[in-house]
Structures are given as C-alpha cells and as structure tokens.
Amino acid sequence: MLKLNQKFIKIPKIPSKSLKLKKMFALKALIPLMLFVIIKSQKAPVPNKKCLDCICFVESQCKALKCQWDDDAVSCGYLQIKLNYYKDCGTPDLKKGEKVEDGWQRCALNKDCAYKCMTNYMNRYFSLCKRPNASVCEKWSRIHNGGPNGCSAARTDIYWAKIKKCGAN
C-alpha cells in the first residue's frame, strides 16, 4: 500500500506472467528496429588504394573533368558523379544556402569531396551487394558504376573488366 495525503491507495499487483509477456512482446518489437539501425550504421569495407586509383582513372584519367552528358545524365569530375548519386551520398560539403546542383558540381571537381561522396554512397549501398565471391574492389566498382543494384547487373561487367585491366582486383 502507498500512503498519499494521509490516504491509503491500494496498488493492484500485476501478475508476473502478464508483465513477462509484455516485456517479451516489447523486446520482439524492438529487435527488427535494432537490426535495421545496426545494418544501416555499418561502414562498407574500404578497397585498397590501387582499386580507388583505377576507379578514378577509368572514370576520368583522374582529372577534374567538366560536367558533361554521359549515358543517361550529366556527370562531373574525377569520379563522374551524377546529381542523383551526389544526393544519395548525402550531399557532402554542401554549403548553407547553396543550391544542391552547385554543391554537386563543386564536390565532384574536388578530389577529396568526390572520394567522400563515393565512400558515403558505399556505406549506404554496399550491404545490397550479393556477390559472395567478389572482392571489395569489385563490389565498389560495380556499385559505383551501376548504382545500388549494380553488383548484380550484367551491365557493369564491362566496367569491372576495365578496372581489372587497370591492375585492381
């Protein structure tokens, strides 16, 4: 009993089974959320420098190329980053009040920012790659070239062959 303002209030006991069930249900409800947070917060493994150099070389001969029309959209800079890719990588180094289009072009033409964008993109999509025997370099290359599902897309075979020819594996 609890004494409150000189009155006694009887607090009913909750049966222990009922409380255990409620706790178990709450835990079961939290598990998928916790797994989602863990998976989304994982960082992609980083390929070796040779791989990153080859991606840069295949994309632009590692030069800050001006923005130009590519296969299906405008691509810019060292890694030939498209606007949607830049948005997906979290718009790194976007200045307050700056238009996303301006931040994208500036970032793509800055090697450090372009690499930061690619790393963010891989952190976001690397877990989607279902090629168990592929190297980290192959996964990065295919995702960079083919988007979130590029790892399983045959259209990235030619790109991966170019990366391997450059000397990466």
PDB file of C-alpha atoms in Angstrom:
ATOM      1  CA  MET A   1       0.000   0.000   0.000  1.00  0.00           C
ATOM      2  CA  LEU A   2       1.033   3.539  -0.735  1.00  0.00           C
ATOM      3  CA  LYS A   3       0.294   6.405   1.621  1.00  0.00           C
ATOM      4  CA  LEU A   4      -0.699   9.544  -0.286  1.00  0.00           C
ATOM      5  CA  ASN A   5      -2.034  12.633   1.523  1.00  0.00           C
ATOM      6  CA  GLN A   6      -2.891  10.551   4.560  1.00  0.00           C
ATOM      7  CA  LYS A   7      -4.981   8.167   2.403  1.00  0.00           C
ATOM      8  CA  PHE A   8      -4.026   4.669   1.582  1.00  0.00           C
ATOM      9  CA  ILE A   9      -4.179   3.666  -2.032  1.00  0.00           C
ATOM     10  CA  LYS A  10      -4.070   0.035  -2.865  1.00  0.00           C
ATOM     11  CA  ILE A  11      -1.931  -0.627  -5.918  1.00  0.00           C
ATOM     12  CA  PRO A  12      -3.002  -3.783  -7.675  1.00  0.00           C
ATOM     13  CA  LYS A  13      -0.340  -6.360  -8.315  1.00  0.00           C
ATOM     14  CA  ILE A  14       0.279  -7.180 -11.945  1.00  0.00           C
ATOM     15  CA  PRO A  15       0.573 -10.895 -12.409  1.00  0.00           C
ATOM     16  CA  SER A  16       4.175 -11.729 -13.169  1.00  0.00           C
ATOM     17  CA  LYS A  17       3.233 -13.757 -16.273  1.00  0.00           C
ATOM     18  CA  SER A  18       1.439 -10.758 -17.768  1.00  0.00           C
ATOM     19  CA  LEU A  19       4.422  -8.490 -17.129  1.00  0.00           C
ATOM     20  CA  LYS A  20       6.810 -11.027 -18.610  1.00  0.00           C
ATOM     21  CA  LEU A  21       4.645 -11.292 -21.731  1.00  0.00           C
ATOM     22  CA  LYS A  22       4.561  -7.522 -22.126  1.00  0.00           C
ATOM     23  CA  LYS A  23       8.343  -7.290 -21.791  1.00  0.00           C
ATOM     24  CA  MET A  24       8.836 -10.147 -24.239  1.00  0.00           C
ATOM     25  CA  PHE A  25       6.465  -8.531 -26.756  1.00  0.00           C
ATOM     26  CA  ALA A  26       8.250  -5.178 -26.416  1.00  0.00           C
ATOM     27  CA  LEU A  27      11.616  -6.855 -26.961  1.00  0.00           C
ATOM     28  CA  LYS A  28      10.362  -8.723 -30.035  1.00  0.00           C
ATOM     29  CA  ALA A  29       9.058  -5.459 -31.453  1.00  0.00           C
ATOM     30  CA  LEU A  30      12.427  -3.748 -30.917  1.00  0.00           C
ATOM     31  CA  ILE A  31      14.620  -6.442 -32.483  1.00  0.00           C
ATOM     32  CA  PRO A  32      13.830  -5.580 -36.147  1.00  0.00           C
ATOM     33  CA  LEU A  33      14.403  -1.894 -35.417  1.00  0.00           C
ATOM     34  CA  MET A  34      17.736  -2.616 -33.726  1.00  0.00           C
ATOM     35  CA  LEU A  35      18.848  -4.802 -36.647  1.00  0.00           C
ATOM     36  CA  PHE A  36      17.888  -2.067 -39.110  1.00  0.00           C
ATOM     37  CA  VAL A  37      19.927   0.504 -37.184  1.00  0.00           C
ATOM     38  CA  ILE A  38      22.928  -1.827 -36.952  1.00  0.00           C
ATOM     39  CA  ILE A  39      22.853  -2.667 -40.663  1.00  0.00           C
ATOM     40  CA  LYS A  40      22.396   0.944 -41.755  1.00  0.00           C
ATOM     41  CA  SER A  41      25.147   2.224 -39.471  1.00  0.00           C
ATOM     42  CA  GLN A  42      27.747  -0.255 -40.690  1.00  0.00           C
ATOM     43  CA  LYS A  43      30.535   1.124 -42.799  1.00  0.00           C
ATOM     44  CA  ALA A  44      31.498  -0.536 -46.028  1.00  0.00           C
ATOM     45  CA  PRO A  45      34.950  -2.112 -46.109  1.00  0.00           C
ATOM     46  CA  VAL A  46      37.342   0.144 -48.000  1.00  0.00           C
ATOM     47  CA  PRO A  47      39.192  -1.228 -51.031  1.00  0.00           C
ATOM     48  CA  ASN A  48      42.926  -0.766 -51.447  1.00  0.00           C
ATOM     49  CA  LYS A  49      44.445   2.378 -52.952  1.00  0.00           C
ATOM     50  CA  LYS A  50      45.074   0.663 -56.295  1.00  0.00           C
ATOM     51  CA  CYS A  51      41.361  -0.027 -56.655  1.00  0.00           C
ATOM     52  CA  LEU A  52      40.399   3.562 -55.858  1.00  0.00           C
ATOM     53  CA  ASP A  53      43.073   4.849 -58.248  1.00  0.00           C
ATOM     54  CA  CYS A  54      41.729   2.577 -61.002  1.00  0.00           C
ATOM     55  CA  ILE A  55      38.145   3.753 -60.500  1.00  0.00           C
ATOM     56  CA  CYS A  56      39.385   7.339 -60.768  1.00  0.00           C
ATOM     57  CA  PHE A  57      41.487   6.518 -63.846  1.00  0.00           C
ATOM     58  CA  VAL A  58      38.699   4.654 -65.658  1.00  0.00           C
ATOM     59  CA  GLU A  59      36.217   7.438 -64.929  1.00  0.00           C
ATOM     60  CA  SER A  60      38.333  10.453 -65.898  1.00  0.00           C
ATOM     61  CA  GLN A  61      42.012   9.505 -66.172  1.00  0.00           C
ATOM     62  CA  CYS A  62      41.904  11.012 -62.681  1.00  0.00           C
ATOM     63  CA  LYS A  63      41.277  14.517 -63.977  1.00  0.00           C
ATOM     64  CA  ALA A  64      38.694  17.044 -62.836  1.00  0.00           C
ATOM     65  CA  LEU A  65      36.574  16.784 -65.989  1.00  0.00           C
ATOM     66  CA  LYS A  66      33.948  19.428 -66.591  1.00  0.00           C
ATOM     67  CA  CYS A  67      30.348  18.352 -66.293  1.00  0.00           C
ATOM     68  CA  GLN A  68      29.097  16.703 -69.467  1.00  0.00           C
ATOM     69  CA  TRP A  69      26.285  14.484 -70.707  1.00  0.00           C
ATOM     70  CA  ASP A  70      27.049  10.807 -70.103  1.00  0.00           C
ATOM     71  CA  ASP A  71      24.897   7.773 -70.977  1.00  0.00           C
ATOM     72  CA  ASP A  72      21.768   8.927 -69.174  1.00  0.00           C
ATOM     73  CA  ALA A  73      22.587  12.080 -67.193  1.00  0.00           C
ATOM     74  CA  VAL A  74      25.210  14.753 -66.656  1.00  0.00           C
ATOM     75  CA  SER A  75      28.383  13.501 -64.936  1.00  0.00           C
ATOM     76  CA  CYS A  76      31.101  15.608 -63.338  1.00  0.00           C
ATOM     77  CA  GLY A  77      34.636  15.472 -62.072  1.00  0.00           C
ATOM     78  CA  TYR A  78      37.155  12.865 -61.044  1.00  0.00           C
ATOM     79  CA  LEU A  79      34.628  10.097 -60.448  1.00  0.00           C
ATOM     80  CA  GLN A  80      31.998  11.231 -62.973  1.00  0.00           C
ATOM     81  CA  ILE A  81      29.426  11.781 -60.248  1.00  0.00           C
ATOM     82  CA  LYS A  82      25.829  12.357 -61.289  1.00  0.00           C
ATOM     83  CA  LEU A  83      23.418  14.609 -59.386  1.00  0.00           C
ATOM     84  CA  ASN A  84      21.328  11.716 -58.028  1.00  0.00           C
ATOM     85  CA  TYR A  85      24.487   9.939 -56.847  1.00  0.00           C
ATOM     86  CA  TYR A  86      25.511  13.136 -55.044  1.00  0.00           C
ATOM     87  CA  LYS A  87      22.116  13.320 -53.356  1.00  0.00           C
ATOM     88  CA  ASP A  88      22.328   9.639 -52.390  1.00  0.00           C
ATOM     89  CA  CYS A  89      25.782  10.149 -50.878  1.00  0.00           C
ATOM     90  CA  GLY A  90      24.374  12.794 -48.546  1.00  0.00           C
ATOM     91  CA  THR A  91      25.460  15.982 -50.359  1.00  0.00           C
ATOM     92  CA  PRO A  92      28.882  16.227 -48.684  1.00  0.00           C
ATOM     93  CA  ASP A  93      30.347  19.693 -48.190  1.00  0.00           C
ATOM     94  CA  LEU A  94      27.129  21.397 -49.327  1.00  0.00           C
ATOM     95  CA  LYS A  95      27.326  24.947 -48.013  1.00  0.00           C
ATOM     96  CA  LYS A  96      24.450  26.565 -46.156  1.00  0.00           C
ATOM     97  CA  GLY A  97      22.152  28.263 -48.660  1.00  0.00           C
ATOM     98  CA  GLU A  98      23.941  26.684 -51.627  1.00  0.00           C
ATOM     99  CA  LYS A  99      21.882  25.023 -54.364  1.00  0.00           C
ATOM    100  CA  VAL A 100      22.346  21.249 -54.449  1.00  0.00           C
ATOM    101  CA  GLU A 101      23.313  21.461 -58.136  1.00  0.00           C
ATOM    102  CA  ASP A 102      26.130  23.880 -57.315  1.00  0.00           C
ATOM    103  CA  GLY A 103      27.340  21.784 -54.373  1.00  0.00           C
ATOM    104  CA  TRP A 104      27.329  18.662 -56.555  1.00  0.00           C
ATOM    105  CA  GLN A 105      29.493  20.236 -59.256  1.00  0.00           C
ATOM    106  CA  ARG A 106      31.886  21.752 -56.727  1.00  0.00           C
ATOM    107  CA  CYS A 107      32.180  18.454 -54.843  1.00  0.00           C
ATOM    108  CA  ALA A 108      32.683  16.356 -57.987  1.00  0.00           C
ATOM    109  CA  LEU A 109      35.511  18.656 -59.097  1.00  0.00           C
ATOM    110  CA  ASN A 110      37.254  18.379 -55.707  1.00  0.00           C
ATOM    111  CA  LYS A 111      39.020  15.026 -55.388  1.00  0.00           C
ATOM    112  CA  ASP A 112      38.677  14.748 -51.602  1.00  0.00           C
ATOM    113  CA  CYS A 113      34.981  15.589 -51.694  1.00  0.00           C
ATOM    114  CA  ALA A 114      34.370  13.203 -54.600  1.00  0.00           C
ATOM    115  CA  TYR A 115      36.020  10.373 -52.650  1.00  0.00           C
ATOM    116  CA  LYS A 116      33.995  11.290 -49.558  1.00  0.00           C
ATOM    117  CA  CYS A 117      30.845  11.113 -51.663  1.00  0.00           C
ATOM    118  CA  MET A 118      31.786   7.699 -53.064  1.00  0.00           C
ATOM    119  CA  THR A 119      32.589   6.397 -49.567  1.00  0.00           C
ATOM    120  CA  ASN A 120      29.239   7.632 -48.235  1.00  0.00           C
ATOM    121  CA  TYR A 121      27.490   6.032 -51.212  1.00  0.00           C
ATOM    122  CA  MET A 122      29.187   2.700 -50.476  1.00  0.00           C
ATOM    123  CA  ASN A 123      28.310   2.932 -46.784  1.00  0.00           C
ATOM    124  CA  ARG A 124      24.707   3.303 -47.872  1.00  0.00           C
ATOM    125  CA  TYR A 125      24.519   0.603 -50.564  1.00  0.00           C
ATOM    126  CA  PHE A 126      27.374  -1.872 -50.038  1.00  0.00           C
ATOM    127  CA  SER A 127      25.197  -4.243 -47.999  1.00  0.00           C
ATOM    128  CA  LEU A 128      22.924  -4.721 -51.035  1.00  0.00           C
ATOM    129  CA  CYS A 129      25.709  -6.446 -52.963  1.00  0.00           C
ATOM    130  CA  LYS A 130      25.054 -10.171 -53.078  1.00  0.00           C
ATOM    131  CA  ARG A 131      28.238 -11.397 -54.772  1.00  0.00           C
ATOM    132  CA  PRO A 132      29.802 -13.543 -52.050  1.00  0.00           C
ATOM    133  CA  ASN A 133      32.969 -14.332 -54.016  1.00  0.00           C
ATOM    134  CA  ALA A 134      33.560 -10.791 -55.259  1.00  0.00           C
ATOM    135  CA  SER A 135      36.370  -8.687 -53.840  1.00  0.00           C
ATOM    136  CA  VAL A 136      35.675  -5.418 -52.077  1.00  0.00           C
ATOM    137  CA  CYS A 137      37.115  -3.674 -55.134  1.00  0.00           C
ATOM    138  CA  GLU A 138      34.726  -5.446 -57.488  1.00  0.00           C
ATOM    139  CA  LYS A 139      31.745  -4.575 -55.299  1.00  0.00           C
ATOM    140  CA  TRP A 140      32.746  -0.897 -55.059  1.00  0.00           C
ATOM    141  CA  SER A 141      33.372  -0.727 -58.799  1.00  0.00           C
ATOM    142  CA  ARG A 142      30.068  -2.286 -59.764  1.00  0.00           C
ATOM    143  CA  ILE A 143      28.027  -0.224 -57.281  1.00  0.00           C
ATOM    144  CA  HIS A 144      29.802   2.983 -58.305  1.00  0.00           C
ATOM    145  CA  ASN A 145      29.129   2.289 -61.970  1.00  0.00           C
ATOM    146  CA  GLY A 146      25.716   0.639 -61.779  1.00  0.00           C
ATOM    147  CA  GLY A 147      24.048   2.180 -58.760  1.00  0.00           C
ATOM    148  CA  PRO A 148      22.613   0.472 -55.680  1.00  0.00           C
ATOM    149  CA  ASN A 149      21.867  -2.752 -57.585  1.00  0.00           C
ATOM    150  CA  GLY A 150      24.918  -2.567 -59.835  1.00  0.00           C
ATOM    151  CA  CYS A 151      26.551  -5.510 -58.121  1.00  0.00           C
ATOM    152  CA  SER A 152      24.118  -7.932 -59.713  1.00  0.00           C
ATOM    153  CA  ALA A 153      23.738  -6.096 -63.030  1.00  0.00           C
ATOM    154  CA  ALA A 154      25.371  -7.593 -66.122  1.00  0.00           C
ATOM    155  CA  ARG A 155      25.722  -4.056 -67.482  1.00  0.00           C
ATOM    156  CA  THR A 156      28.604  -3.499 -65.028  1.00  0.00           C
ATOM    157  CA  ASP A 157      30.671  -6.409 -66.413  1.00  0.00           C
ATOM    158  CA  ILE A 158      32.465  -4.206 -68.963  1.00  0.00           C
ATOM    159  CA  TYR A 159      33.230  -1.592 -66.308  1.00  0.00           C
ATOM    160  CA  TRP A 160      34.645  -4.220 -63.938  1.00  0.00           C
ATOM    161  CA  ALA A 161      36.806  -5.575 -66.788  1.00  0.00           C
ATOM    162  CA  LYS A 162      38.265  -2.063 -67.249  1.00  0.00           C
ATOM    163  CA  ILE A 163      39.049  -1.811 -63.525  1.00  0.00           C
ATOM    164  CA  LYS A 164      40.801  -5.206 -63.588  1.00  0.00           C
ATOM    165  CA  LYS A 165      42.732  -4.242 -66.741  1.00  0.00           C
ATOM    166  CA  CYS A 166      43.999  -1.196 -64.830  1.00  0.00           C
ATOM    167  CA  GLY A 167      45.532  -3.604 -62.307  1.00  0.00           C
ATOM    168  CA  ALA A 168      42.986  -3.699 -59.487  1.00  0.00           C
ATOM    169  CA  ASN A 169      41.405  -6.854 -58.175  1.00  0.00           C
TER     170      ASN A 169
END
